[in-house]
Coordinates of C-alpha atoms in Angstrom, one line a residue:
Chain G
M1221 CA -35.3 -4.0 32.2
P1222 CA -32.0 -3.1 30.6
V1223 CA -31.8 -0.2 29.8
S1224 CA -30.4 1.6 27.6
V1225 CA -27.3 3.1 28.2
C1226 CA -26.8 5.1 25.4
T1227 CA -28.5 7.6 27.4
L1228 CA -26.0 8.1 30.3
L1229 CA -22.9 8.7 29.2
T1230 CA -21.4 12.5 28.8
R1231 CA -19.8 13.0 25.3
C1232 CA -20.5 11.1 22.6
A1233 CA -19.7 10.4 19.0
I1234 CA -23.3 9.2 18.1
R1235 CA -26.1 12.0 18.1
E1236 CA -28.9 9.8 18.7
P1237 CA -32.0 11.8 21.3
T1238 CA -31.4 9.2 23.8
F1239 CA -28.3 9.3 23.8
S1240 CA -27.7 12.7 25.2
R1241 CA -30.0 11.6 27.8
V1242 CA -27.4 9.9 29.6
F1243 CA -23.6 11.2 28.9
R1244 CA -22.8 14.3 30.9
R1245 CA -23.0 17.5 28.6
F1246 CA -21.2 20.9 28.5
S1247 CA -23.8 22.9 30.2
H1248 CA -23.7 21.3 33.1
K1249 CA -21.4 24.4 34.6
Y1250 CA -21.7 23.4 38.3
S1251 CA -22.0 20.1 38.8
R1252 CA -22.2 17.4 41.6
N1253 CA -19.3 15.4 40.3
E1254 CA -17.4 18.6 39.7
D1255 CA -17.6 19.9 43.0
V1256 CA -16.1 16.8 44.6
K1257 CA -13.8 16.4 41.8
S1258 CA -12.0 20.3 42.3
R1259 CA -12.8 19.6 46.9
R1260 CA -11.0 16.7 46.7
N1261 CA -7.7 18.2 44.4
E1262 CA -7.5 21.0 46.0
M1263 CA -6.6 19.8 49.6
F1264 CA -4.6 17.8 48.1
T1265 CA -2.6 21.3 46.0
A1266 CA -2.8 22.9 49.7
E1267 CA -1.3 19.2 52.1
K1268 CA 1.1 18.9 48.9
K1269 CA 2.2 21.9 49.3
R1270 CA 2.1 21.5 53.5
Q1271 CA 3.8 18.9 53.1
R1272 CA 7.2 20.8 51.1
E1273 CA 6.9 23.5 53.5
A1274 CA 7.5 21.4 56.3
V1275 CA 10.6 20.5 55.0
G1276 CA 12.8 23.7 56.2
R1277 CA 16.7 23.7 55.6
V1278 CA 17.7 22.2 52.5
E1279 CA 19.3 19.2 52.8
K1280 CA 21.8 17.3 50.2
I1281 CA 22.1 13.0 49.7
E1282 CA 24.0 11.2 47.5
V1283 CA 22.2 9.0 44.9
K1284 CA 23.8 6.4 42.8
Y1285 CA 22.0 6.1 39.7
L1286 CA 22.4 2.0 38.0
G1287 CA 21.6 2.0 34.4
V1288 CA 22.1 3.0 31.7
P1289 CA 23.7 4.6 29.6
Q1290 CA 26.4 4.8 32.8
D1291 CA 25.5 4.5 36.4
T1292 CA 26.5 8.2 38.4
T1293 CA 26.2 9.1 41.7
L1294 CA 24.3 12.1 41.7
V1295 CA 23.8 15.1 44.5
M1296 CA 20.2 15.6 45.5
N1297 CA 17.5 16.9 47.3
K1298 CA 16.4 15.4 50.7
N1299 CA 13.0 15.2 50.7
I1300 CA 12.5 16.8 47.9
S1301 CA 13.8 16.0 44.2
T1302 CA 12.3 12.1 42.9
P1303 CA 13.4 9.6 40.8
F1304 CA 12.1 11.6 38.2
N1305 CA 14.1 14.8 38.4
C1306 CA 17.0 12.4 38.8
A1307 CA 15.9 10.5 35.3
Q1308 CA 16.1 14.7 33.8
H1309 CA 19.7 15.0 34.8
I1310 CA 20.4 11.5 33.5
S1311 CA 19.0 11.5 29.6
E1312 CA 15.3 12.3 27.7
L1313 CA 14.8 8.2 27.2
V1314 CA 15.7 7.1 30.9
V1315 CA 13.0 10.3 31.3
K1316 CA 10.5 8.4 28.8
R1317 CA 10.3 4.7 29.6
S1318 CA 11.0 4.6 33.0
A1319 CA 7.5 4.2 35.5
L1320 CA 8.8 3.0 38.3
A1321 CA 12.2 3.0 41.0
L1322 CA 14.2 0.6 42.7
L1323 CA 15.8 1.8 45.8
D1324 CA 19.1 -0.5 47.1
G1325 CA 17.4 -3.3 45.1
V1326 CA 14.9 -3.8 47.4
T1327 CA 12.8 -1.2 47.6
L1328 CA 9.9 0.0 44.6
W1329 CA 9.3 4.0 44.5
D1330 CA 7.4 5.7 42.6
M1331 CA 8.3 8.5 40.3
H1332 CA 7.2 11.5 41.5
R1333 CA 7.7 10.0 45.4
P1334 CA 10.8 12.5 47.1
L1335 CA 13.7 11.0 48.0
E1336 CA 14.1 10.1 51.9
A1337 CA 17.8 9.0 52.1
A1338 CA 20.8 8.8 50.8
C1339 CA 20.3 5.1 48.4
T1340 CA 21.2 3.6 45.1
L1341 CA 18.5 3.8 42.4
Q1342 CA 17.8 2.4 39.7
L1343 CA 14.0 2.7 36.7
L1344 CA 12.5 0.0 36.0
H1345 CA 10.8 -0.1 32.8
F1346 CA 8.2 -2.4 30.8
K1347 CA 10.7 -3.9 28.5
D1348 CA 13.2 -4.6 31.4
S1349 CA 13.9 -8.5 31.8
D1350 CA 11.8 -9.0 34.6
P1351 CA 9.3 -6.8 34.5
F1352 CA 6.6 -8.2 37.5
H1353 CA 6.5 -5.0 40.1
V1354 CA 6.7 -2.6 37.0
N1355 CA 3.6 -4.7 35.3
K1356 CA 1.6 -5.5 38.4
A1357 CA 2.3 -1.1 38.7
F1358 CA 0.9 -0.9 36.0
W1359 CA -2.4 -2.0 35.9
R1360 CA -3.0 -1.4 39.1
T1361 CA -2.8 2.3 37.4
C1362 CA -5.4 0.9 34.8
S1363 CA -7.4 0.6 37.7
V1364 CA -7.1 3.6 39.0
V1365 CA -7.1 5.8 36.2
L1366 CA -10.6 3.7 34.9
G1367 CA -12.7 4.8 38.0
A1368 CA -11.1 8.1 36.5
V1369 CA -12.5 8.5 33.4
V1370 CA -15.1 6.7 35.1
T1371 CA -16.5 8.9 37.3
E1372 CA -15.9 11.7 34.5
S1373 CA -17.8 10.1 31.9
F1374 CA -21.7 10.1 33.4
K1375 CA -24.5 12.1 33.6
E1376 CA -25.0 14.8 36.3
D1377 CA -28.2 12.8 37.5
I1378 CA -26.3 9.8 37.6
P1379 CA -24.1 9.8 41.0
V1380 CA -21.1 7.3 40.2
F1381 CA -19.3 6.2 43.9
L1382 CA -16.4 4.3 43.0
H1383 CA -16.1 1.6 45.5
S1384 CA -12.7 -0.4 45.7
F1385 CA -11.0 -2.2 42.8
P1386 CA -8.4 -5.8 43.9
S1387 CA -5.6 -6.0 44.2
P1388 CA -3.6 -6.1 40.3
N1389 CA -3.9 -9.1 39.1
V1390 CA -1.9 -9.1 35.4
R1391 CA -2.8 -13.2 35.1
S1392 CA -5.8 -13.0 35.3
G1393 CA -6.3 -10.7 31.8
S1394 CA -8.4 -8.0 32.6
F1395 CA -8.2 -4.1 35.2
V1396 CA -11.6 -4.0 37.6
Y1397 CA -12.9 -1.4 39.2
D1398 CA -16.1 -1.7 41.0
I1399 CA -18.4 1.3 40.6
E1400 CA -21.5 2.1 42.3
L1401 CA -24.1 3.2 39.5
N1402 CA -27.3 4.9 40.2
V1403 CA -28.9 3.1 37.4
E1404 CA -30.9 -0.3 37.2
N1405 CA -29.5 -4.0 35.1
W1406 CA -27.1 -2.2 33.1
V1407 CA -26.2 -3.2 30.6
P1408 CA -24.0 -1.3 28.1
T1409 CA -24.1 -1.4 24.4
K1410 CA -20.6 -1.3 22.4
D1411 CA -20.7 1.6 21.2
E1412 CA -20.8 2.4 25.7
L1413 CA -17.8 0.5 25.9
R1414 CA -17.1 3.3 22.2
V1415 CA -16.7 5.5 24.1
L1416 CA -15.7 4.4 27.2
T1417 CA -12.4 3.3 25.6
G1418 CA -12.3 6.8 24.2
Q1419 CA -12.5 8.9 27.1
M1420 CA -9.8 6.7 28.6
V1421 CA -7.3 7.1 25.6
H1422 CA -7.8 10.9 25.9
F1423 CA -7.7 10.9 29.3
C1424 CA -4.0 8.8 29.0
Q1425 CA -3.0 10.8 26.0
Q1426 CA -2.4 13.6 28.4
G1427 CA -0.1 12.8 29.7
H1428 CA -0.4 13.3 33.5
K1429 CA 2.1 12.6 36.5
I1430 CA 0.4 10.5 38.7
E1431 CA 1.9 12.7 42.3
R1432 CA 1.2 10.2 45.6
L1433 CA 1.0 11.8 49.3
E1434 CA 0.7 10.1 52.8
V1435 CA -2.2 12.5 54.1
S1436 CA -3.7 11.5 57.8
V1437 CA -6.6 9.6 57.5
D1438 CA -9.1 12.2 59.4
L1439 CA -8.2 14.0 56.1
A1440 CA -8.6 11.5 53.9
L1441 CA -11.8 11.0 55.9
D1442 CA -13.1 15.4 55.1
M1443 CA -11.3 15.0 51.4
F1444 CA -13.6 11.7 51.0
A1445 CA -16.9 13.0 52.5
D1446 CA -19.6 12.3 49.6
N1447 CA -18.1 8.9 49.4
P1448 CA -20.1 6.0 51.8
Y1449 CA -17.0 3.1 50.5
K1450 CA -14.0 5.1 51.4
S1451 CA -14.8 6.8 54.0
Q1452 CA -15.8 3.1 55.6
Q1453 CA -12.8 1.8 53.6
I1454 CA -10.3 5.2 55.2
P1455 CA -10.6 3.7 58.9
D1456 CA -9.7 0.5 58.3
I1457 CA -6.9 1.7 55.9
G1458 CA -4.7 3.5 58.8
S1459 CA -4.6 1.3 60.4
H1460 CA -3.3 -1.7 58.4
S1461 CA -0.4 1.2 57.3
L1462 CA 3.0 0.8 58.8
S1463 CA 2.5 4.5 60.8
G1464 CA -0.9 3.6 61.9
D1465 CA -3.0 6.6 60.8
K1466 CA -1.4 7.3 57.3
V1467 CA -3.7 6.7 54.1
I1468 CA -1.9 7.1 50.6
L1469 CA -3.7 9.0 48.1
Y1470 CA -2.1 9.4 44.2
R1471 CA -3.8 12.3 41.7
V1472 CA -3.7 11.4 38.7
G1473 CA -4.7 15.3 36.8
Q1474 CA -7.6 16.2 39.0
H1475 CA -9.0 12.5 40.1
V1476 CA -7.4 12.1 43.1
D1477 CA -7.7 7.7 45.1
I1478 CA -6.6 6.1 47.7
S1479 CA -4.0 3.4 46.6
K1480 CA -1.3 1.1 48.4
G1481 CA 0.9 1.9 45.6
P1482 CA 3.5 1.9 43.8
L1483 CA 2.2 3.0 40.6
I1484 CA 4.0 4.1 37.5
G1485 CA 4.7 8.2 37.2
N1486 CA 2.4 9.2 34.1
T1487 CA -0.1 8.2 32.3
N1488 CA 1.3 8.7 28.7
L1489 CA 3.5 5.1 29.4
L1490 CA -0.7 3.5 28.7
G1491 CA 0.3 2.4 25.5
R1492 CA -3.5 0.7 23.2
C1493 CA -6.7 0.5 26.0
S1494 CA -10.3 -0.7 25.5
I1495 CA -12.9 -1.0 28.6
V1496 CA -14.8 -4.3 27.1
A1497 CA -17.4 -5.1 29.1
V1498 CA -19.0 -3.8 32.7
H1499 CA -20.7 -6.8 35.2
L1500 CA -23.5 -6.5 37.8
I1501 CA -22.1 -7.0 40.8
K1502 CA -24.3 -9.5 42.5
D1503 CA -25.8 -9.6 46.4
T1504 CA -25.7 -6.1 47.0
S1505 CA -28.1 -3.5 47.9
K1506 CA -27.0 -0.9 45.9
P1507 CA -26.5 -1.7 42.1
I1508 CA -22.4 -1.3 42.3
Y1509 CA -20.6 -3.2 38.8
R1510 CA -18.3 -4.5 37.8
F1511 CA -15.8 -2.4 35.2
Q1512 CA -13.1 -4.4 33.7
G1513 CA -10.7 -4.0 31.0
V1514 CA -7.2 -5.1 29.5
A1515 CA -4.6 -1.6 28.4
L1516 CA -1.0 -2.9 26.8
P1517 CA 2.2 -0.6 28.5
Q1518 CA 3.7 2.5 25.7
G1519 CA 6.1 0.7 23.3
L1520 CA 4.7 -3.3 22.8
L1521 CA 3.0 -2.9 20.6
L1522 CA 0.2 -5.9 19.0
N1523 CA -1.1 -6.8 16.1
H1524 CA -4.9 -7.0 16.0
F1525 CA -5.8 -10.4 15.7
A1526 CA -3.9 -11.0 19.2
Y1527 CA -5.2 -7.5 20.5
G1528 CA -9.2 -9.5 20.0
V1529 CA -8.3 -12.2 22.0
L1530 CA -7.1 -10.0 24.6
E1531 CA -10.0 -8.4 24.6
N1532 CA -12.1 -11.4 24.6
R1533 CA -10.6 -12.8 28.1
A1534 CA -10.8 -9.5 29.7
K1535 CA -14.2 -9.6 29.1
I1536 CA -15.2 -12.5 32.0
L1537 CA -16.5 -12.0 34.5
N1538 CA -13.6 -11.5 37.2
P1539 CA -13.1 -13.9 39.5
A1540 CA -11.1 -11.1 42.5
R1541 CA -13.3 -11.1 45.3
F1542 CA -15.3 -8.2 45.7
I1543 CA -15.5 -6.8 48.9
P1544 CA -18.3 -5.3 51.2
A1545 CA -17.4 -2.1 52.7
S1546 CA -19.7 -3.7 55.4
D1547 CA -18.0 -6.3 56.2
L1548 CA -13.8 -4.4 57.0
Chain W
M1277 CA 10.9 -22.1 -27.0
N1278 CA 15.0 -22.4 -27.6
Q1279 CA 15.7 -19.1 -25.4
A1280 CA 17.2 -20.2 -22.3
D1281 CA 15.1 -19.0 -18.9
V1282 CA 16.4 -16.2 -18.1
S1283 CA 14.9 -16.1 -14.5
K1284 CA 17.3 -18.7 -14.2
L1285 CA 21.1 -17.3 -15.8
I1286 CA 20.9 -14.6 -12.5
S1287 CA 20.7 -16.0 -9.8
K1288 CA 17.6 -14.6 -7.6
L1289 CA 18.5 -12.1 -4.7
R1290 CA 16.1 -11.7 -1.3
I1291 CA 16.5 -8.6 -1.5
N1292 CA 14.2 -5.8 -2.7
V1293 CA 16.2 -3.6 -5.6
A1294 CA 15.8 -0.4 -7.7
P1295 CA 15.6 -0.8 -11.0
R1296 CA 18.6 1.9 -11.9
H1297 CA 21.1 2.0 -10.0
R1298 CA 22.5 4.4 -7.6
N1299 CA 25.8 6.8 -9.5
L1300 CA 27.3 7.7 -5.9
K1301 CA 29.2 10.5 -7.5
N1302 CA 32.3 11.0 -7.5
P1303 CA 35.1 13.0 -9.5
D1304 CA 36.6 9.0 -10.4
G1305 CA 33.0 8.3 -12.6
P1306 CA 32.1 4.8 -13.0
E1307 CA 34.9 3.7 -11.8
G1308 CA 35.4 5.8 -9.0
R1309 CA 31.9 4.2 -7.6
L1310 CA 32.4 0.8 -8.5
L1311 CA 36.1 1.1 -5.7
K1312 CA 34.0 2.7 -3.7
L1313 CA 31.8 0.0 -3.4
R1314 CA 34.4 -3.0 -3.7
K1315 CA 35.4 -1.3 0.3
T1316 CA 32.7 -1.5 1.6
V1317 CA 31.8 -5.4 0.3
T1318 CA 35.3 -6.5 1.3
G1319 CA 34.2 -4.4 4.9
L1320 CA 31.2 -6.3 5.6
I1321 CA 32.3 -9.5 4.2
K1322 CA 35.5 -8.7 6.9
H1323 CA 33.7 -7.1 10.1
E1324 CA 30.6 -8.4 9.4
R1325 CA 28.9 -4.8 10.9
I1326 CA 29.6 -1.7 9.7
E1327 CA 27.4 1.3 10.0
L1328 CA 27.9 3.7 6.8
N1329 CA 25.5 6.4 4.2
Y1330 CA 22.6 5.3 3.7
N1331 CA 23.0 5.0 0.0
R1332 CA 26.2 3.8 -0.4
A1333 CA 24.9 0.6 2.0
D1334 CA 21.2 0.0 -0.3
E1335 CA 24.3 -0.5 -2.9
A1336 CA 27.0 -2.2 -1.3
R1337 CA 23.7 -5.2 -0.2
G1338 CA 22.6 -5.7 -3.8
Y1339 CA 26.8 -6.5 -4.5
A1340 CA 27.5 -8.2 -1.9
E1341 CA 23.9 -10.5 -2.4
R1342 CA 25.2 -11.6 -5.6
L1343 CA 28.1 -12.0 -4.8
I1344 CA 27.3 -14.8 -2.4
S1345 CA 25.1 -16.3 -3.7
E1346 CA 27.0 -16.7 -6.2
A1347 CA 29.8 -18.2 -4.0
I1348 CA 26.9 -20.8 -3.0
R1349 CA 25.8 -21.7 -6.4
Y1350 CA 29.4 -22.2 -8.2
G1351 CA 31.5 -23.4 -5.2
D1352 CA 35.0 -22.5 -5.5
C1353 CA 35.7 -24.6 -8.3
H1354 CA 34.3 -21.6 -11.4
R1355 CA 36.3 -19.4 -12.6
T1356 CA 33.6 -16.8 -13.3
T1357 CA 32.9 -17.4 -9.5
M1358 CA 36.6 -17.1 -9.1
E1359 CA 37.1 -13.7 -10.6
L1360 CA 34.4 -12.3 -9.4
A1361 CA 35.5 -12.7 -6.1
D1362 CA 38.4 -11.8 -7.5
F1363 CA 36.9 -8.5 -8.5
W1364 CA 35.1 -7.6 -5.5
L1365 CA 37.1 -8.9 -2.0
L1366 CA 40.1 -5.6 -2.0
E1367 CA 41.7 -8.1 0.5
K1368 CA 42.2 -11.3 -1.1
Q1369 CA 42.3 -13.9 2.2
L1370 CA 39.0 -13.1 2.4
V1371 CA 39.0 -15.2 -0.8
H1372 CA 38.8 -18.1 1.2
K1373 CA 36.3 -16.9 4.7
L1374 CA 33.8 -16.6 2.0
F1375 CA 33.7 -20.2 0.4
K1376 CA 35.1 -21.3 3.9
V1377 CA 32.9 -20.1 5.6
L1378 CA 30.2 -17.8 4.4
V1379 CA 29.0 -20.1 1.9
P1380 CA 28.6 -23.2 4.7
R1381 CA 26.6 -20.9 6.8
F1382 CA 24.1 -20.0 4.6
R1383 CA 24.0 -22.4 2.3
E1384 CA 20.5 -23.0 3.5
Y1385 CA 19.4 -19.8 4.5
P1386 CA 15.7 -19.4 3.5
I1387 CA 15.8 -15.5 3.1
S1388 CA 18.4 -13.5 2.7
Y1389 CA 22.2 -13.1 3.5
T1390 CA 22.2 -9.7 4.9
R1391 CA 20.2 -7.5 6.9
L1392 CA 20.6 -3.7 6.1
L1393 CA 19.0 -1.5 9.6
K1394 CA 18.3 1.9 9.8
A1395 CA 20.8 4.2 12.6
P1396 CA 19.8 6.6 14.7
D1397 CA 19.8 10.6 12.8
S1398 CA 22.3 11.4 14.7
P1399 CA 23.1 15.6 14.9
G1400 CA 25.8 17.2 13.1
I1401 CA 25.7 14.1 10.2
A1402 CA 23.1 14.9 7.5
F1403 CA 23.2 11.9 5.5
K1404 CA 20.8 9.3 7.0
R1405 CA 23.0 6.7 7.8
A1406 CA 22.6 2.5 8.4
V1407 CA 24.2 -0.3 9.8
L1408 CA 24.7 -3.2 7.4
E1409 CA 25.2 -7.0 8.1
L1410 CA 26.0 -9.9 7.9
R1411 CA 23.0 -12.9 9.3
G1412 CA 25.1 -15.7 11.8
N1413 CA 27.3 -12.8 12.1
P1414 CA 28.4 -12.5 16.7
Y1415 CA 28.0 -9.5 17.8
P1416 CA 25.5 -9.2 19.9
P1417 CA 21.7 -8.7 18.7
L1418 CA 21.2 -4.4 17.3
T1419 CA 17.3 -5.0 17.9
V1420 CA 15.0 -7.1 20.7
D1421 CA 12.9 -9.7 19.7
S1422 CA 10.3 -8.8 22.1
T1423 CA 8.9 -12.6 21.5
R1424 CA 11.4 -14.2 23.9
N1425 CA 10.7 -12.3 26.9
R1426 CA 8.1 -14.3 27.8
A1427 CA 8.0 -12.2 31.1
L1428 CA 6.6 -8.9 29.3
L1429 CA 3.0 -8.3 30.0
H1430 CA 2.0 -8.7 26.4
N1431 CA 3.1 -11.9 26.6
V1432 CA 2.1 -12.4 29.8
L1433 CA -1.4 -11.5 29.4
L1434 CA -1.4 -14.7 25.7
D1435 CA 0.3 -16.8 27.7
E1436 CA -3.4 -17.1 29.7
A1437 CA -5.1 -16.4 27.1
A1438 CA -4.0 -20.2 25.1
K1439 CA -4.3 -21.0 28.7
A1440 CA -7.8 -21.3 29.6
Y1441 CA -7.8 -21.1 25.3
R1442 CA -7.3 -24.9 26.9
A1443 CA -8.9 -26.0 29.0
Q1444 CA -12.2 -24.4 27.4
K1445 CA -11.0 -26.9 25.1
V1446 CA -11.1 -29.6 27.6
T1447 CA -14.0 -28.5 28.8
G1448 CA -16.1 -29.3 25.6
V1449 CA -14.6 -31.9 24.4
T1450 CA -15.2 -33.4 28.4
S1451 CA -18.6 -32.6 27.7
E1452 CA -19.1 -34.2 24.2
I1453 CA -18.0 -37.0 25.5
L1454 CA -20.3 -37.4 28.5
E1455 CA -23.0 -36.6 25.8
K1456 CA -22.5 -39.4 23.4
I1457 CA -21.7 -41.6 26.4
E1458 CA -25.7 -40.5 27.1
R1459 CA -27.0 -41.0 24.1
E1460 CA -25.8 -44.7 24.3
H1461 CA -27.0 -45.0 27.4
P1462 CA -30.1 -43.4 29.1
S1463 CA -31.4 -44.7 31.0
S1464 CA -28.1 -46.0 33.0
P1465 CA -28.5 -43.8 36.4
A1466 CA -25.0 -43.2 36.7
V1467 CA -24.2 -40.8 33.5
E1468 CA -27.6 -38.9 34.6
T1469 CA -26.1 -38.4 38.2
Q1470 CA -22.6 -37.3 36.7
E1471 CA -25.0 -34.6 33.9
S1472 CA -26.5 -33.5 37.5
E1473 CA -23.0 -32.5 38.6
V1474 CA -21.5 -30.6 35.6
T1475 CA -24.4 -28.6 34.8
K1476 CA -23.8 -28.1 39.3
S1477 CA -21.0 -27.4 39.3
P1478 CA -18.9 -26.2 36.3
N1479 CA -15.0 -25.7 38.1
I1480 CA -15.3 -28.6 39.1
S1481 CA -17.0 -30.4 35.7
E1482 CA -13.8 -31.3 34.0
K1483 CA -11.8 -33.2 36.5
S1484 CA -14.4 -34.8 38.1
G1485 CA -16.0 -35.8 34.3
V1486 CA -12.0 -36.9 33.1
L1487 CA -12.4 -39.4 36.0
Q1488 CA -15.8 -41.2 35.8
E1489 CA -15.4 -41.4 32.1
K1490 CA -11.9 -43.3 32.5
S1491 CA -13.4 -45.3 35.2
S1492 CA -16.2 -46.6 32.7
E1493 CA -14.8 -47.7 30.1
P1494 CA -13.9 -51.4 31.0
S1495 CA -17.4 -51.8 32.3
Y1496 CA -18.3 -50.4 27.7
E1497 CA -16.1 -52.6 25.9
K1498 CA -17.4 -55.4 28.3
T1499 CA -21.1 -55.5 27.5

């Protein structure tokens, strides 16, 4: 039996009695999801502060910037200054449009990740001649933001557990997040998708900075203790990391998620976006849904017909493989 | 009616012309205004791209368009056109450029010969600035053409959507052909197996369907 979903989301413009049943209400002041979120956020802040303090004596590094308006050399703080800070020294245009940094012409680096050594710096944006890596980072960011939006959109009596998202593939036509929702056979209505899309647009427009943090497996396990899937994935991710026991976390607004990265620097680089389909993944013990959407970066404009074509394509179930957490 | 068709007397410009001219305030009055515009038109023909105040650029644009279109229409053996060129071009060697370079360049153009772009505001300059250029100039383009670079994200998505659409169309055509075959030869067992394969594995159906259809073609012709 398909459930009428107008009752699931929290912020619905449409005033139907059914709607109010599922979407979150503002009156739910102390909710489970909220508590978990703020606890994780506080732990992230504390760990970030600890790492910043562990830097100790400030050392200087030379960063050679290559690009518009001209090549320059900047003297920055080791393990403190980020590519974003470098951009701030250069120009407003560069600050606004840069999505990703490229160090020494080989290493992709997040905009808000402190620089660790002297290097050359290029700042990548969506209108580069070959924006392959930026596009990929953009798609990955969309998945993370989708997770953040879905987590805070549902009512409190519907627990939401983020599962994972597959490696970003722009050519598949849609970005994806697999999420456990405690609703059987949910087929979202057009209005529900529209509400979710609205939430996502709203979230992106707030211009959240996307921060990166490398933490130990133990801390990550503590942070994600409530999420059965993530806690299963974390040891595996840690063992595959370079140092052997590190997990890379990202924070968007108050939402913290695990991702290999790199992600783009800010959510306001997301332009037009829509969440277009939710598919139930088969053969799982609990109902896991694949949320799919499509988005364009800020500044790449498309007419409504062409965008409609992209939306329609994004509705088709994304063929990326779903790896159950128990298989890890 | 014996009246001349007015619309054919003057060449029709491909830009919007305001119903009333701008006075372009000048101590020398209308003559000073005209001199200003002649300087601008001369500069445009000479340099092919100039940056100036928006009002003056927009005003001069109409005269430059008119001059070029008259030159294309009547050629260099037409006294009136020559006088017009002589009036607007203060440097006389540009008359040669007009007839020998610009007329051949713009003869087949379906759009306007000039392009007016708004220049960004700069601190200290109160007036709106603009860039006026002749089309087909040798300078690097001022605007980015986002359709050219197929690696941009929206182009990647659109290309993939087009590919998927074409693939779907091929599948549709194949299944139509298969249906047709089945209708014509309902008892043929080979066709039945084809159909069942199609329903079972939609991914493989496209290729196998085409192949089988091709191989079975000659046998139908014989029968």
